[in-house]
PDB file of C-alpha atoms in Angstrom:
ATOM      1  CA  GLU M 212     125.012  41.596  75.631  1.00  0.00           C
ATOM      2  CA  ALA M 213     122.714  43.590  77.865  1.00  0.00           C
ATOM      3  CA  ALA M 214     120.316  43.961  74.958  1.00  0.00           C
ATOM      4  CA  VAL M 215     120.324  40.214  74.403  1.00  0.00           C
ATOM      5  CA  VAL M 216     119.586  39.601  78.095  1.00  0.00           C
ATOM      6  CA  GLN M 217     116.760  42.130  77.974  1.00  0.00           C
ATOM      7  CA  ALA M 218     115.356  40.584  74.815  1.00  0.00           C
ATOM      8  CA  LYS M 219     115.602  37.130  76.376  1.00  0.00           C
ATOM      9  CA  GLU M 220     113.724  38.315  79.513  1.00  0.00           C
ATOM     10  CA  ALA M 221     111.065  40.015  77.376  1.00  0.00           C
ATOM     11  CA  TYR M 222     110.705  36.821  75.359  1.00  0.00           C
ATOM     12  CA  GLU M 223     110.304  34.709  78.524  1.00  0.00           C
ATOM     13  CA  ASN M 224     107.780  37.208  79.932  1.00  0.00           C
ATOM     14  CA  SER M 225     105.846  37.030  76.654  1.00  0.00           C
ATOM     15  CA  LEU M 226     105.829  33.232  76.856  1.00  0.00           C
ATOM     16  CA  LYS M 227     104.516  33.383  80.438  1.00  0.00           C
ATOM     17  CA  SER M 228     101.821  35.868  79.378  1.00  0.00           C
ATOM     18  CA  LEU M 229     100.921  33.637  76.435  1.00  0.00           C
ATOM     19  CA  GLU M 230     100.579  30.615  78.767  1.00  0.00           C
ATOM     20  CA  GLU M 231      98.384  32.630  81.155  1.00  0.00           C
ATOM     21  CA  LEU M 232      96.237  33.778  78.231  1.00  0.00           C
ATOM     22  CA  LYS M 233      95.915  30.177  77.009  1.00  0.00           C
ATOM     23  CA  GLU M 234      94.814  29.103  80.502  1.00  0.00           C
ATOM     24  CA  GLN M 235      92.290  31.952  80.627  1.00  0.00           C
ATOM     25  CA  GLN M 236      91.062  30.984  77.160  1.00  0.00           C
ATOM     26  CA  ALA M 237      90.615  27.366  78.287  1.00  0.00           C
ATOM     27  CA  VAL M 238      88.664  28.510  81.361  1.00  0.00           C
ATOM     28  CA  ALA M 239      86.553  30.850  79.215  1.00  0.00           C
ATOM     29  CA  THR M 240      85.889  28.078  76.683  1.00  0.00           C
ATOM     30  CA  LEU M 241      84.888  25.712  79.479  1.00  0.00           C
ATOM     31  CA  SER M 242      82.589  28.373  80.977  1.00  0.00           C
ATOM     32  CA  TYR M 243      81.084  29.063  77.551  1.00  0.00           C
ATOM     33  CA  THR M 244      80.467  25.349  76.947  1.00  0.00           C
ATOM     34  CA  GLN M 245      78.852  25.018  80.387  1.00  0.00           C
ATOM     35  CA  ALA M 246      76.678  28.081  79.708  1.00  0.00           C
ATOM     36  CA  GLN M 247      75.526  26.584  76.378  1.00  0.00           C
ATOM     37  CA  GLU M 248      74.643  23.321  78.126  1.00  0.00           C
ATOM     38  CA  ASP M 249      72.750  25.232  80.828  1.00  0.00           C
ATOM     39  CA  LEU M 250      70.890  27.169  78.125  1.00  0.00           C
ATOM     40  CA  SER M 251      69.924  23.945  76.329  1.00  0.00           C
ATOM     41  CA  ASN M 252      68.689  22.470  79.611  1.00  0.00           C
ATOM     42  CA  ALA M 253      66.727  25.640  80.350  1.00  0.00           C
ATOM     43  CA  LYS M 254      65.120  25.483  76.890  1.00  0.00           C
ATOM     44  CA  LEU M 255      64.097  21.857  77.464  1.00  0.00           C
ATOM     45  CA  GLU M 256      62.702  22.735  80.880  1.00  0.00           C
ATOM     46  CA  LEU M 257      60.789  25.653  79.359  1.00  0.00           C
ATOM     47  CA  GLN M 258      59.279  23.335  76.744  1.00  0.00           C
ATOM     48  CA  GLN M 259      58.238  20.928  79.495  1.00  0.00           C
ATOM     49  CA  TYR M 260      56.620  23.738  81.487  1.00  0.00           C
ATOM     50  CA  GLN M 261      54.848  24.983  78.361  1.00  0.00           C
ATOM     51  CA  GLY M 262      53.513  21.457  77.792  1.00  0.00           C
ATOM     52  CA  VAL M 263      52.318  21.272  81.395  1.00  0.00           C
ATOM     53  CA  LEU M 264      50.733  24.715  81.033  1.00  0.00           C
ATOM     54  CA  ARG M 265      48.895  23.634  77.858  1.00  0.00           C
ATOM     55  CA  ASP M 266      47.652  20.514  79.647  1.00  0.00           C
ATOM     56  CA  LEU M 267      46.443  22.581  82.606  1.00  0.00           C
ATOM     57  CA  GLU M 268      44.702  25.060  80.308  1.00  0.00           C
ATOM     58  CA  ALA M 269      43.008  22.181  78.482  1.00  0.00           C
ATOM     59  CA  GLN M 270      41.910  20.689  81.813  1.00  0.00           C
ATOM     60  CA  GLN M 271      40.587  24.061  82.943  1.00  0.00           C
ATOM     61  CA  ALA M 272      38.663  24.514  79.691  1.00  0.00           C
ATOM     62  CA  GLU M 273      37.212  21.010  80.044  1.00  0.00           C
ATOM     63  CA  GLN M 274      36.274  21.702  83.665  1.00  0.00           C
ATOM     64  CA  GLN M 275      34.555  24.954  82.668  1.00  0.00           C
ATOM     65  CA  ARG M 276      32.717  23.105  79.897  1.00  0.00           C
ATOM     66  CA  GLN M 277      31.608  20.428  82.387  1.00  0.00           C
ATOM     67  CA  GLU M 278      30.448  23.086  84.869  1.00  0.00           C
ATOM     68  CA  ALA M 279      28.479  24.856  82.138  1.00  0.00           C
ATOM     69  CA  LEU M 280      26.861  21.545  81.173  1.00  0.00           C
ATOM     70  CA  GLN M 281      26.011  20.809  84.809  1.00  0.00           C
ATOM     71  CA  GLU M 282      24.455  24.250  85.156  1.00  0.00           C
ATOM     72  CA  GLN M 283      22.465  23.707  81.967  1.00  0.00           C
ATOM     73  CA  VAL M 284      21.313  20.284  83.188  1.00  0.00           C
ATOM     74  CA  ALA M 285      20.286  21.773  86.554  1.00  0.00           C
ATOM     75  CA  LYS M 286      18.264  24.506  84.836  1.00  0.00           C
ATOM     76  CA  GLU M 287      16.609  21.967  82.549  1.00  0.00           C
ATOM     77  CA  GLN M 288      15.829  19.756  85.550  1.00  0.00           C
ATOM     78  CA  GLN M 289      14.239  22.710  87.371  1.00  0.00           C
ATOM     79  CA  ARG M 290      12.211  23.541  84.275  1.00  0.00           C
ATOM     80  CA  LEU M 291      11.026  19.934  84.003  1.00  0.00           C
ATOM     81  CA  GLU M 292      10.136  19.874  87.710  1.00  0.00           C
ATOM     82  CA  ARG M 293       8.083  23.071  87.315  1.00  0.00           C
ATOM     83  CA  GLU M 294       6.399  21.594  84.252  1.00  0.00           C
ATOM     84  CA  ALA M 295       5.670  18.366  86.145  1.00  0.00           C
ATOM     85  CA  LYS M 296       4.121  20.364  89.009  1.00  0.00           C
ATOM     86  CA  GLN M 297       1.945  22.254  86.523  1.00  0.00           C
ATOM     87  CA  ASN M 298       0.868  18.979  84.944  1.00  0.00           C
ATOM     88  CA  GLN M 299       0.095  17.519  88.384  1.00  0.00           C
ATOM     89  CA  THR M 300      -1.970  20.609  89.173  1.00  0.00           C
ATOM     90  CA  LEU M 301      -3.886  20.212  85.913  1.00  0.00           C
ATOM     91  CA  VAL M 302      -4.476  16.509  86.558  1.00  0.00           C
ATOM     92  CA  ALA M 303      -5.548  17.164  90.152  1.00  0.00           C
ATOM     93  CA  SER M 304      -7.855  19.945  89.007  1.00  0.00           C
ATOM     94  CA  ALA M 305      -9.361  17.721  86.327  1.00  0.00           C
ATOM     95  CA  ALA M 306      -9.808  14.869  88.820  1.00  0.00           C
ATOM     96  CA  SER M 307     -11.410  17.239  91.317  1.00  0.00           C
ATOM     97  CA  THR M 308     -13.732  18.567  88.627  1.00  0.00           C
ATOM     98  CA  ASP M 309     -14.633  14.995  87.625  1.00  0.00           C
ATOM     99  CA  LYS M 310     -15.534  14.105  91.232  1.00  0.00           C
ATOM    100  CA  THR M 311     -17.559  17.281  91.673  1.00  0.00           C
ATOM    101  CA  THR M 312     -19.375  16.676  88.395  1.00  0.00           C
ATOM    102  CA  GLY M 313     -20.055  13.068  89.368  1.00  0.00           C
ATOM    103  CA  LEU M 314     -21.550  14.134  92.711  1.00  0.00           C
ATOM    104  CA  GLN M 315     -23.630  16.809  91.040  1.00  0.00           C
ATOM    105  CA  GLN M 316     -24.891  14.293  88.494  1.00  0.00           C
ATOM    106  CA  LEU M 317     -25.919  11.941  91.285  1.00  0.00           C
ATOM    107  CA  SER M 318     -27.807  14.622  93.182  1.00  0.00           C
ATOM    108  CA  PHE M 319     -29.443  15.893  89.989  1.00  0.00           C
ATOM    109  CA  SER M 320     -30.526  12.423  88.925  1.00  0.00           C
ATOM    110  CA  LYS M 321     -32.062  11.856  92.355  1.00  0.00           C
ATOM    111  CA  GLN M 322     -34.025  15.063  91.988  1.00  0.00           C
ATOM    112  CA  LYS M 323     -34.932  14.070  88.391  1.00  0.00           C
ATOM    113  CA  GLU M 324     -34.622  17.640  87.140  1.00  0.00           C
ATOM    114  CA  GLN M 325     -33.226  17.166  83.664  1.00  0.00           C
ATOM    115  CA  PRO M 326     -30.193  15.131  84.731  1.00  0.00           C
ATOM    116  CA  LYS M 327     -28.887  14.602  81.197  1.00  0.00           C
ATOM    117  CA  ALA M 328     -28.909  18.297  80.340  1.00  0.00           C
ATOM    118  CA  GLN M 329     -27.245  19.126  83.655  1.00  0.00           C
ATOM    119  CA  ALA M 330     -24.544  16.478  83.102  1.00  0.00           C
ATOM    120  CA  LEU M 331     -23.829  17.793  79.613  1.00  0.00           C
ATOM    121  CA  SER M 332     -23.461  21.369  80.775  1.00  0.00           C
ATOM    122  CA  HIS M 333     -21.125  20.318  83.597  1.00  0.00           C
ATOM    123  CA  SER M 334     -19.091  18.175  81.197  1.00  0.00           C
ATOM    124  CA  GLU M 335     -18.766  21.114  78.801  1.00  0.00           C
ATOM    125  CA  LEU M 336     -17.744  23.383  81.689  1.00  0.00           C
ATOM    126  CA  ARG M 337     -15.040  20.914  82.728  1.00  0.00           C
ATOM    127  CA  LYS M 338     -13.691  20.694  79.173  1.00  0.00           C
ATOM    128  CA  THR M 339     -13.647  24.489  78.898  1.00  0.00           C
ATOM    129  CA  LYS M 340     -11.675  24.767  82.156  1.00  0.00           C
ATOM    130  CA  GLN M 341      -9.225  22.085  81.020  1.00  0.00           C
ATOM    131  CA  VAL M 342      -8.669  23.763  77.646  1.00  0.00           C
ATOM    132  CA  ALA M 343      -8.173  27.159  79.293  1.00  0.00           C
ATOM    133  CA  LYS M 344      -5.632  25.767  81.768  1.00  0.00           C
ATOM    134  CA  ALA M 345      -3.858  23.797  79.043  1.00  0.00           C
ATOM    135  CA  GLN M 346      -3.560  26.936  76.896  1.00  0.00           C
ATOM    136  CA  GLU M 347      -2.090  28.856  79.846  1.00  0.00           C
ATOM    137  CA  SER M 348       0.562  26.176  80.371  1.00  0.00           C
ATOM    138  CA  LEU M 349       1.688  26.204  76.725  1.00  0.00           C
ATOM    139  CA  PRO M 350       4.550  28.507  75.696  1.00  0.00           C
ATOM    140  CA  HIS M 351       3.422  31.654  73.917  1.00  0.00           C
ATOM    141  CA  THR M 352       4.757  32.102  70.389  1.00  0.00           C
ATOM    142  CA  GLY M 353       3.404  35.578  69.808  1.00  0.00           C
ATOM    143  CA  GLU M 354       0.460  34.362  67.752  1.00  0.00           C
ATOM    144  CA  GLN M 355      -2.988  35.557  68.661  1.00  0.00           C
ATOM    145  CA  GLN M 356      -5.181  32.994  70.333  1.00  0.00           C
ATOM    146  CA  SER M 357      -8.306  32.022  68.480  1.00  0.00           C
ATOM    147  CA  ILE M 358     -11.626  32.199  70.278  1.00  0.00           C
ATOM    148  CA  TRP M 359     -13.491  28.888  70.331  1.00  0.00           C
TER     149      TRP M 359
END
């Protein structure tokens, strides 16, 4: 009978151990399920952050493109302003030359010393100056200039 009592106690201890193991397994299964859910949530959050990051990178690229365009527009505007100043200088120079030539023609005609010949030579001089200034303002392409 002592062996039966010992066997019965061992059996009851085994049952208790089995119940404890089942409880531990249930806790472990619950923890595992929670960890899988947390992992799925983390993956979704990562995808959202990656989407936000892509959007921010696209915005940054667009901003850089806009800044480059603004810089290009500013440079073009400066170039056009310089060109306009050069054109104003040419026009002012031509107008000044016209006034000077007109005054010279008047004084020459009063003196009656070949006014027509004088006017022609001054007109040719003015045209030569205008052509020379116009050629200087044109961009150089590497070709040799012809002599007129």
